[in-house]
């Protein structure tokens, strides 16, 4: 949905191992989803490419990623 490619890791591995895998696969952004994020509707996104993190609702995440990937 939203025209954005995603990959879901539900392996149950520890977060650091999941992040290392994402970095190896050259995945530019990681969306972290836990119970607290689901309840609040605000999700942290790690932008690996630019080495920063931001927190947004889902609509904000989709818009920010669309803007970041425009012209790629």
CSV table of C-alpha atoms in Angstrom, one decimal:
chain,number,residue,atom,x,y,z
A,1,UNK,CA,0.0,0.0,0.0
A,2,UNK,CA,1.3,3.5,-0.8
A,3,UNK,CA,3.6,2.3,-3.5
A,4,UNK,CA,6.5,1.7,-1.1
A,5,UNK,CA,8.4,-1.6,-1.1
A,6,UNK,CA,8.7,-3.2,2.3
A,7,UNK,CA,10.2,-6.3,3.8
A,8,UNK,CA,8.9,-7.7,7.1
A,9,UNK,CA,11.1,-9.6,9.5
A,10,UNK,CA,9.1,-11.8,11.8
A,11,UNK,CA,11.8,-14.3,12.6
A,12,UNK,CA,11.9,-13.5,16.3
A,13,UNK,CA,15.6,-12.7,16.2
A,14,UNK,CA,17.0,-10.0,18.4
A,15,UNK,CA,16.6,-6.5,17.1
A,16,UNK,CA,20.3,-5.9,16.6
A,17,UNK,CA,20.6,-9.0,14.3
A,18,UNK,CA,17.5,-7.9,12.4
A,19,UNK,CA,19.1,-4.4,11.9
A,20,UNK,CA,22.4,-6.0,10.8
A,21,UNK,CA,20.5,-8.0,8.2
A,22,UNK,CA,18.7,-4.9,6.9
A,23,UNK,CA,22.0,-3.0,6.6
A,24,UNK,CA,23.6,-6.0,4.7
A,25,UNK,CA,20.6,-5.9,2.3
A,26,UNK,CA,21.1,-2.2,1.8
A,27,UNK,CA,17.7,-1.4,3.2
A,28,UNK,CA,17.7,2.4,3.7
A,29,UNK,CA,15.1,2.7,6.4
A,30,UNK,CA,13.9,0.5,9.3
A,31,UNK,CA,10.4,1.0,10.8
A,32,UNK,CA,10.3,-0.4,14.4
A,33,UNK,CA,6.9,-1.7,15.5
A,34,UNK,CA,6.2,-2.9,19.0
A,35,UNK,CA,3.1,-2.9,21.3
A,36,UNK,CA,3.8,0.6,22.6
A,37,UNK,CA,4.0,1.9,19.0
A,38,UNK,CA,0.8,0.2,17.9
A,39,UNK,CA,-1.0,1.7,20.9
A,40,UNK,CA,0.3,5.2,20.4
A,41,UNK,CA,0.2,5.2,16.5
A,42,UNK,CA,3.6,6.8,16.5
A,43,UNK,CA,6.5,4.8,15.0
A,44,UNK,CA,10.3,5.3,15.1
A,45,UNK,CA,12.0,5.1,11.7
A,46,UNK,CA,15.7,4.6,11.5
A,47,UNK,CA,17.1,6.2,8.4
A,48,UNK,CA,20.3,4.2,7.8
A,49,UNK,CA,21.4,6.1,4.8
A,50,UNK,CA,21.4,9.5,6.6
A,51,UNK,CA,22.1,8.1,10.1
A,52,UNK,CA,19.2,9.7,11.9
A,53,UNK,CA,15.9,8.7,13.5
A,54,UNK,CA,12.5,10.3,13.5
A,55,UNK,CA,9.0,9.4,14.9
A,56,UNK,CA,5.8,9.8,12.9
A,57,UNK,CA,2.4,8.4,12.4
A,58,UNK,CA,1.9,6.0,9.4
A,59,UNK,CA,0.6,8.7,7.0
A,60,UNK,CA,3.6,10.8,7.9
A,61,UNK,CA,6.0,7.9,7.3
A,62,UNK,CA,4.5,7.2,3.9
A,63,UNK,CA,4.8,10.9,2.9
A,64,UNK,CA,8.4,11.2,4.2
A,65,UNK,CA,9.5,8.1,2.4
A,66,UNK,CA,7.8,9.2,-0.9
A,67,UNK,CA,9.6,12.5,-0.7
A,68,UNK,CA,12.9,10.9,0.1
A,69,UNK,CA,12.6,8.4,-2.8
A,70,UNK,CA,11.2,10.8,-5.4
A,71,UNK,CA,13.4,10.6,-8.5
A,72,UNK,CA,15.2,7.3,-7.4
